[in-house]
Each structure stands twice: as structure tokens, then as C-alpha cells.
Amino acid sequence: MDETMTETKPTAPFAPFEWMLSARYLRARRKEGFISVIAGFSFLGIMLGVATLIIVMAVMNGFRKELLDKILGLNGHILVQPLESPLTDWKDVADRLSQVGGIRLAAPVVDGQALASSPWNASGVLVRGIRSDDLNNLTSIAKNIKQGSLEGFDDGQGVAIGRRLADQLSLHAGDSITLVAPKGAVTPMGTTPRIKPYKIAAVFEIGMSEYDLGFVFMPLAEAQAYFNRSNDVTSIEVFTTNPDQIVAFRKAVTEAAERPVFLVDWRQRNSTFFNALQVERNVMFLILTMIVLVAALNIVSGLIMLVKDKGSDIAILRTMGASQGSIMRIFLITGASIGVVGTLVGFVVGLLICLNIESIRQFLSWLTSTELFSPELYFLSKLPAEIDVGETTAVVIMALTLSFLATLYPSWRAARLDPVEALRYE
């Protein structure tokens, strides 16, 4: 006589009934309202943490990129200064530097401090003498002329000033601005200040308040005469095609100069500033990560309470043949769902805010009647946001990993629950 024996086949991992039970546990009943509140706060915490991290990192990246573009758009990537003797052969040196591969501009400049004044106000400025062709090659200036023109800049005695300086002195293109230099003509009574009016040929606005307020551009020959230079220049500003590879250009520039020179690259000139930005960015990342971590701990506490509350359900499932792995996966899915949905919603919210950050800033400024993100404090005229794909991916992966790890211990506790002990007092 044949005897047929039926064997119980183990269920496949992540079977449909496991997903169904996980979904039911997420929809808590009225008596389990407190657990549902904890799950809601966990979801909000992860969502806000991920969104805030993405927004802050994007703003910090945008802030750094904008400042870098503004600074390197006006100042050279390498500053070539003379050693042993004045830079009287600046024309030949600039021509040789311009022929080096990867160098797009070598601009001789004469720099000097002066006081810019009008009948209504005065302000300290940096006067920079530069050739007209070189000034037109500085796209941060040539493409941001708001008033006047740079045509015939070398021919006349006009100057180009920033928009904020023009506003402070209540001047426009075509008006006259008076420049006062501390070192002027030498007389028997000593050195007298040099005072000379100049016509404003152009007004530019590059968007960085420090430069729009503090720079005055003057024809090179006029600057040499104004600052008593003996046909020499202060330095040569060298602009490269790739500022990040500045180390590779230093040797080539030194060899092409064919005279003793001292080089200072943009990283050395702005090292303190950009190092401070990097430190602030890293600290902000660590602080905001705590938000996601606290939300993940809420998942732990919520799941532990859910396991305690569902002890009899777990025992019944075990007696009906559910394996320990099935029980663990049910609660793992329950907790991980909160983290996954919270992370995805936070990702979408963060992207939407980053894409509309300037409009949001303007709305909040209008709503509160205050100036948020003041240009005088932050050097930029608008709030920048630059989303980095690698960083955003790292934030999402970090949030998903913390959410997954937070579910392991409560799920393991549920799987280890003894059905006999759970049903003893039922």
C-alpha cells in the first residue's frame, strides 16, 4: 500500500504574505495609535534630514563655485611678481607667457590704493591699470557691462567702476569720479596726494559685492603715470584653461618668464577662505546627519513597541508554520518601508527646493520684510545652489543604510520570540 506523505515546503523569502502583513502593521489601528505616531515622526525625521542635507550641501557647493568663478574670473590663476629688478620687460614676458600651452591670457597690471570720491560720498578702492584688450578678455567684466562701453578704453582717460561703487557714490556712466592717491608729486614740502578726476566710461556688475564696490579699472598707461611707475608694472596676472591643474603650470610659467619671478597661485592667495568653507561644509554635513540618525533611532523604538504589541500574532504565525526568517523579514520590511519612503520623499523635496532656492529666498524676504542672504555679508547678489550627483547619492545611500540597520535588532527580537511564552497568558 502506497503512503503519500505531505511535506511542508518553506516559503520563499519576501513572499506576498510577508508584504501583506508588513503593510497591515504600518496601518495601525486606533489602539495602536501611539506606535503610528512614532512611525510618522520617524518618517518626517528622515524626510527632513535627507532634504536638509541635500539643500545645505547644494547651497555650500553653489556658494563655493560662485565665489571661485567670481574670484578667478577677475584675479589671475597665477600671479607673476618680479624679483631682483622691476618688471620693465613686462611686454616680452607677457608675450612669452601667452605662448605657453594651456595659458589663455597673461595680463600686465598696475595696482594701487586710492580714495574714490564724488560730491555726495567717498570710498576706498583698488585701482587696477590694465590694457583694453586684456580687459575685454576678462569675460566677468566685458560681459557684465551695465552702463557705458569699453570701446576706446585705452585711448581716453575714462575708468570702469563697479555697480555698487557707482550706487554708493551716486554716479552713472559719463559722470566724473575723483581719485585721490596718497603718493603724488614730490615737492619741497614733501609728497602731496595726487587728486585727479576721471570720466566714468563703463559701469560693470559681476555679482560679487566686494569686487563691485572696491575695484576701479584704468588704462595701463594712465595707471603707470598716476602711480609714478617708471614704465614698469606691478605684476602679470596669468589665466589658465584649467585652474584645478595649477601645479602643472607653475614650472612652465617660471621657465617661460626667463627672469627671476615669484609665483603665487589662486590656492595660496585664497587658501584661508576656501579652507574655512571646506571645514564649515564638513561640519554641517556631520551635524545634519544627526537628524537622520535620530529618525533612525525612532524606527528602532517604534518597531520594538510594535513587536511587543504583536507578540501573540507572531506566536500564532509561528505555530501555523511561519519560519523565523519570515517573521524577521515582516518587521524588516515594516521598518525599512518608513526609511525608504522617507528618503525618497526627502530626496524629491530637496531637489525641488534646490531648483527654486532663489525664488523661495525672495518670497521669504518679502514675507518677513527683511533682507535674507545679504550681499554685504555673503559677497554674492543671489543665493546659489549647485547639486552634486555624487554627494546627493551618498546622502541617499547613507539614509537608506541607517534605516535598514535600524530595523535589524527589532526584527531579530521578533524572530527570536518563543511562541509558548507569548501565548502562555493569552
XYZ file of C-alpha atoms in Angstrom, residues 29-397:
369
model
C -5.434 50.552 14.440
C -6.821 53.034 16.935
C -5.436 51.191 19.966
C -2.000 51.233 18.317
C -2.143 54.943 17.618
C 0.957 55.741 19.649
C 3.033 53.347 17.550
C 1.664 55.002 14.430
C 2.681 58.426 15.780
C 6.254 57.194 16.345
C 6.341 55.820 12.793
C 5.059 59.168 11.489
C 7.744 61.101 13.348
C 10.379 58.668 12.067
C 9.170 59.278 8.507
C 9.198 63.068 8.995
C 12.631 62.971 10.615
C 14.220 61.008 7.773
C 12.446 63.095 5.129
C 13.517 66.404 6.693
C 17.027 65.123 7.375
C 17.609 63.972 3.792
C 16.016 67.106 2.301
C 18.024 69.412 4.597
C 21.274 67.595 3.856
C 20.712 67.848 0.088
C 19.754 71.543 0.324
C 22.651 72.546 2.589
C 25.236 70.620 0.564
C 23.882 72.116 -2.676
C 23.980 75.664 -1.271
C 27.517 75.159 0.087
C 28.644 73.778 -3.291
C 26.941 76.639 -5.124
C 28.447 79.166 -2.744
C 31.942 77.770 -3.326
C 31.503 77.502 -7.113
C 30.116 81.033 -7.454
C 32.864 82.527 -5.313
C 35.506 80.556 -7.189
C 34.134 81.723 -10.542
C 33.962 85.343 -9.380
C 37.414 85.365 -7.791
C 39.155 83.534 -10.638
C 37.194 85.499 -13.217
C 38.760 88.741 -12.018
C 42.084 87.704 -10.497
C 44.641 85.567 -12.293
C 45.158 81.914 -11.517
C 48.875 82.655 -11.143
C 50.300 85.989 -10.031
C 53.760 86.633 -11.514
C 55.733 89.165 -9.444
C 59.262 90.459 -10.170
C 62.367 89.582 -8.178
C 65.679 91.477 -8.024
C 64.583 94.148 -10.530
C 61.350 95.921 -11.567
C 59.211 94.351 -14.262
C 60.205 96.776 -17.032
C 60.308 93.996 -19.645
C 56.662 93.166 -18.985
C 55.709 93.185 -22.682
C 58.209 90.476 -23.627
C 57.436 88.408 -20.518
C 53.679 88.618 -21.142
C 54.157 87.567 -24.788
C 56.240 84.540 -23.767
C 53.747 83.505 -21.110
C 50.862 83.772 -23.572
C 52.562 81.203 -25.816
C 52.667 78.542 -23.084
C 50.180 75.755 -23.722
C 47.101 75.979 -21.505
C 47.501 79.708 -20.772
C 44.726 81.772 -22.309
C 45.735 85.229 -21.024
C 48.741 86.968 -19.487
C 47.685 90.465 -18.428
C 50.223 93.011 -17.098
C 48.624 95.140 -14.374
C 49.444 98.120 -12.185
C 47.704 98.007 -8.800
C 47.387 100.833 -6.308
C 45.203 102.049 -3.459
C 43.156 105.204 -3.825
C 40.163 107.062 -2.456
C 37.248 107.373 -4.875
C 35.013 110.351 -4.173
C 32.069 112.261 -5.541
C 30.242 115.346 -4.273
C 27.992 113.005 -2.254
C 30.248 110.276 -0.821
C 33.682 108.609 -0.802
C 35.037 105.051 -0.638
C 38.401 103.294 -0.627
C 39.140 101.370 -3.838
C 41.791 99.280 -5.560
C 42.763 100.917 -8.850
C 43.974 98.411 -11.442
C 45.658 99.545 -14.627
C 45.120 97.104 -17.486
C 45.248 97.085 -21.267
C 41.974 97.351 -23.163
C 42.423 94.015 -24.967
C 43.138 92.233 -21.697
C 40.099 93.823 -20.032
C 37.863 92.702 -22.902
C 39.202 89.164 -22.475
C 38.021 89.168 -18.849
C 34.519 87.877 -19.533
C 33.412 88.538 -15.951
C 33.836 92.261 -16.741
C 33.298 92.539 -20.504
C 30.032 90.553 -20.465
C 28.598 92.341 -17.443
C 28.722 95.989 -18.521
C 25.535 97.634 -17.238
C 26.209 101.215 -18.347
C 28.560 102.757 -20.891
C 31.061 100.844 -23.009
C 34.687 99.647 -23.048
C 35.257 100.812 -26.632
C 38.307 103.028 -26.917
C 39.247 102.275 -23.299
C 42.992 102.681 -23.974
C 42.537 105.895 -25.977
C 40.727 108.011 -23.426
C 41.138 108.759 -19.747
C 37.967 107.014 -18.697
C 37.695 104.368 -15.983
C 35.376 101.398 -15.360
C 33.815 101.073 -11.903
C 31.550 98.534 -10.190
C 27.794 98.910 -9.849
C 27.785 99.034 -6.053
C 30.512 101.711 -6.039
C 28.517 103.751 -8.545
C 25.419 103.451 -6.349
C 27.331 104.401 -3.214
C 28.814 107.484 -4.877
C 25.525 108.278 -6.713
C 27.284 108.246 -10.090
C 26.479 106.928 -13.576
C 28.381 106.330 -16.811
C 29.506 109.692 -18.206
C 29.830 111.319 -14.764
C 33.154 112.314 -13.235
C 34.792 110.438 -10.359
C 37.722 111.852 -8.369
C 40.587 109.550 -7.396
C 42.958 110.507 -4.588
C 46.260 108.620 -4.300
C 48.461 109.076 -1.200
C 51.700 109.307 -3.208
C 51.664 112.087 -5.755
C 54.067 114.809 -6.766
C 57.226 115.371 -4.713
C 57.564 119.000 -3.593
C 59.936 120.845 -1.251
C 57.218 120.479 1.370
C 57.093 116.693 0.909
C 54.957 114.303 -1.100
C 51.480 115.595 -1.779
C 48.441 113.417 -2.556
C 47.555 113.126 -6.214
C 43.991 114.214 -6.944
C 42.614 113.741 -10.417
C 39.077 113.485 -11.856
C 38.247 110.769 -14.391
C 35.247 110.212 -16.605
C 33.318 107.001 -15.939
C 33.449 105.092 -19.238
C 31.614 101.972 -18.036
C 29.822 100.501 -15.030
C 30.085 96.719 -14.530
C 28.372 94.262 -12.182
C 29.918 90.822 -11.716
C 27.641 89.877 -8.799
C 30.271 89.791 -6.040
C 29.713 92.790 -3.804
C 33.350 93.051 -2.673
C 34.532 93.496 -6.258
C 31.574 95.592 -7.428
C 32.321 98.006 -4.583
C 36.106 98.002 -4.438
C 37.550 97.829 -7.994
C 38.285 100.632 -10.463
C 39.829 99.723 -13.840
C 42.045 102.281 -15.579
C 44.055 102.203 -18.840
C 47.509 100.747 -18.151
C 49.491 103.756 -19.430
C 47.366 106.137 -17.353
C 47.809 103.982 -14.238
C 51.582 103.987 -14.709
C 51.574 107.780 -14.819
C 49.073 108.120 -11.965
C 51.080 105.886 -9.589
C 54.508 107.193 -10.698
C 55.620 103.907 -12.276
C 58.757 104.094 -14.444
C 57.369 102.147 -17.379
C 57.088 99.011 -15.238
C 54.099 97.069 -13.896
C 53.216 95.656 -10.502
C 52.687 92.089 -11.719
C 51.332 89.895 -14.504
C 48.043 88.076 -13.963
C 48.103 84.680 -15.712
C 44.815 82.934 -16.561
C 44.857 79.212 -17.390
C 42.325 76.917 -19.043
C 42.173 74.596 -16.004
C 42.622 76.222 -12.573
C 42.445 72.844 -10.802
C 45.695 71.783 -12.526
C 47.532 74.910 -11.421
C 50.549 72.979 -10.077
C 51.363 71.732 -13.577
C 51.521 75.318 -14.914
C 53.905 76.722 -12.288
C 57.076 75.182 -13.757
C 56.138 76.156 -17.325
C 55.444 79.760 -16.271
C 58.749 80.020 -14.392
C 60.693 78.757 -17.421
C 58.812 80.963 -19.899
C 59.419 84.125 -17.842
C 63.218 83.845 -18.443
C 63.886 86.140 -15.467
C 63.665 85.871 -11.679
C 59.998 85.853 -10.696
C 57.937 84.956 -7.657
C 54.737 82.979 -8.300
C 51.587 82.951 -6.172
C 48.696 80.777 -7.379
C 44.998 81.196 -6.568
C 45.034 78.464 -3.921
C 47.731 80.265 -1.963
C 46.019 83.650 -2.313
C 42.661 82.308 -1.102
C 43.714 79.306 0.992
C 42.272 80.559 4.291
C 38.960 81.434 2.704
C 38.379 78.168 0.863
C 39.729 76.025 3.738
C 37.211 77.696 6.034
C 34.442 76.908 3.531
C 35.507 73.251 3.398
C 35.607 72.910 7.185
C 32.187 74.552 7.516
C 30.778 72.245 4.858
C 32.081 69.094 6.572
C 30.803 70.187 9.990
C 27.362 70.986 8.580
C 27.228 67.519 6.998
C 28.029 65.837 10.324
C 25.519 67.937 12.262
C 22.687 67.352 9.805
C 23.449 63.631 9.650
C 22.400 63.539 13.296
C 18.840 64.357 12.195
C 18.717 61.201 10.071
C 20.339 59.187 12.878
C 17.744 60.339 15.430
C 14.965 59.460 12.981
C 16.518 56.004 12.523
C 16.525 55.527 16.323
C 12.818 56.376 16.283
C 12.348 53.488 13.874
C 14.085 51.208 16.396
C 11.852 52.290 19.278
C 8.699 52.128 17.147
C 9.485 48.607 15.908
C 10.352 47.338 19.400
C 6.964 48.583 20.649
C 5.270 47.001 17.628
C 6.973 43.659 18.334
C 5.810 43.816 21.973
C 2.269 44.604 20.874
C 2.175 41.903 18.191
C 3.676 39.146 20.350
C 0.539 36.973 20.160
C 0.324 37.474 16.378
C 3.928 36.368 16.000
C 3.297 33.283 18.139
C 0.244 32.292 16.079
C 2.175 32.766 12.840
C 4.962 30.555 14.188
C 2.539 27.791 15.182
C 0.980 27.982 11.713
C 4.367 27.234 10.163
C 5.953 30.638 9.578
C 9.718 30.420 9.927
C 11.924 32.721 11.979
C 13.190 34.195 8.722
C 9.655 35.093 7.649
C 8.946 36.848 10.950
C 12.217 38.757 10.715
C 11.516 39.810 7.138
C 7.991 41.026 8.018
C 9.294 43.511 10.585
C 12.338 44.334 8.469
C 10.018 45.345 5.610
C 7.850 47.339 8.035
C 10.757 49.411 9.369
C 12.634 49.702 6.079
C 9.488 50.980 4.340
C 9.459 54.015 6.626
C 13.106 54.731 5.837
C 12.837 54.133 2.080
C 9.703 56.251 1.613
C 11.062 58.997 3.894
C 14.367 59.051 1.985
C 12.694 59.204 -1.445
C 10.261 61.945 -0.395
C 13.134 63.898 1.212
C 15.155 63.491 -1.996
C 12.312 64.918 -4.109
C 11.642 67.773 -1.651
C 15.354 68.636 -1.512
C 15.649 68.732 -5.308
C 12.551 70.901 -5.695
C 13.792 73.418 -3.124
C 17.299 73.496 -4.666
C 15.871 74.194 -8.120
C 13.774 77.090 -6.760
C 16.032 78.305 -3.949
C 16.329 81.900 -5.174
C 12.568 82.270 -5.667
C 11.987 80.893 -2.166
C 14.535 83.332 -0.730
C 12.862 86.277 -2.442
C 9.429 85.159 -1.198
C 10.647 84.776 2.393
C 12.368 88.181 2.207
C 9.093 89.718 1.017
C 7.074 87.849 3.648
C 9.304 88.853 6.571
C 10.241 92.302 5.199
C 13.909 91.518 5.875
C 16.914 91.026 3.611
C 17.871 87.364 3.718
C 21.328 86.456 2.397
C 22.714 89.994 2.445
C 25.250 90.655 -0.374
C 27.459 92.627 2.040
C 27.887 89.556 4.239
C 27.991 86.764 1.661
C 29.676 88.579 -1.265
C 27.060 87.294 -3.755
C 23.946 89.006 -5.039
C 21.786 85.841 -5.106
C 21.546 82.515 -3.273
C 23.337 79.820 -5.331
C 22.655 76.066 -5.315
C 24.784 73.502 -7.155
C 23.579 69.895 -6.872
C 26.454 67.405 -6.866
C 25.318 63.977 -8.096
C 27.944 62.111 -6.070
C 27.136 63.888 -2.810
C 23.377 63.559 -3.284
C 23.777 59.842 -3.997
C 25.921 59.486 -0.859
C 23.223 61.192 1.244
C 20.506 58.876 -0.115
C 22.627 55.746 0.395
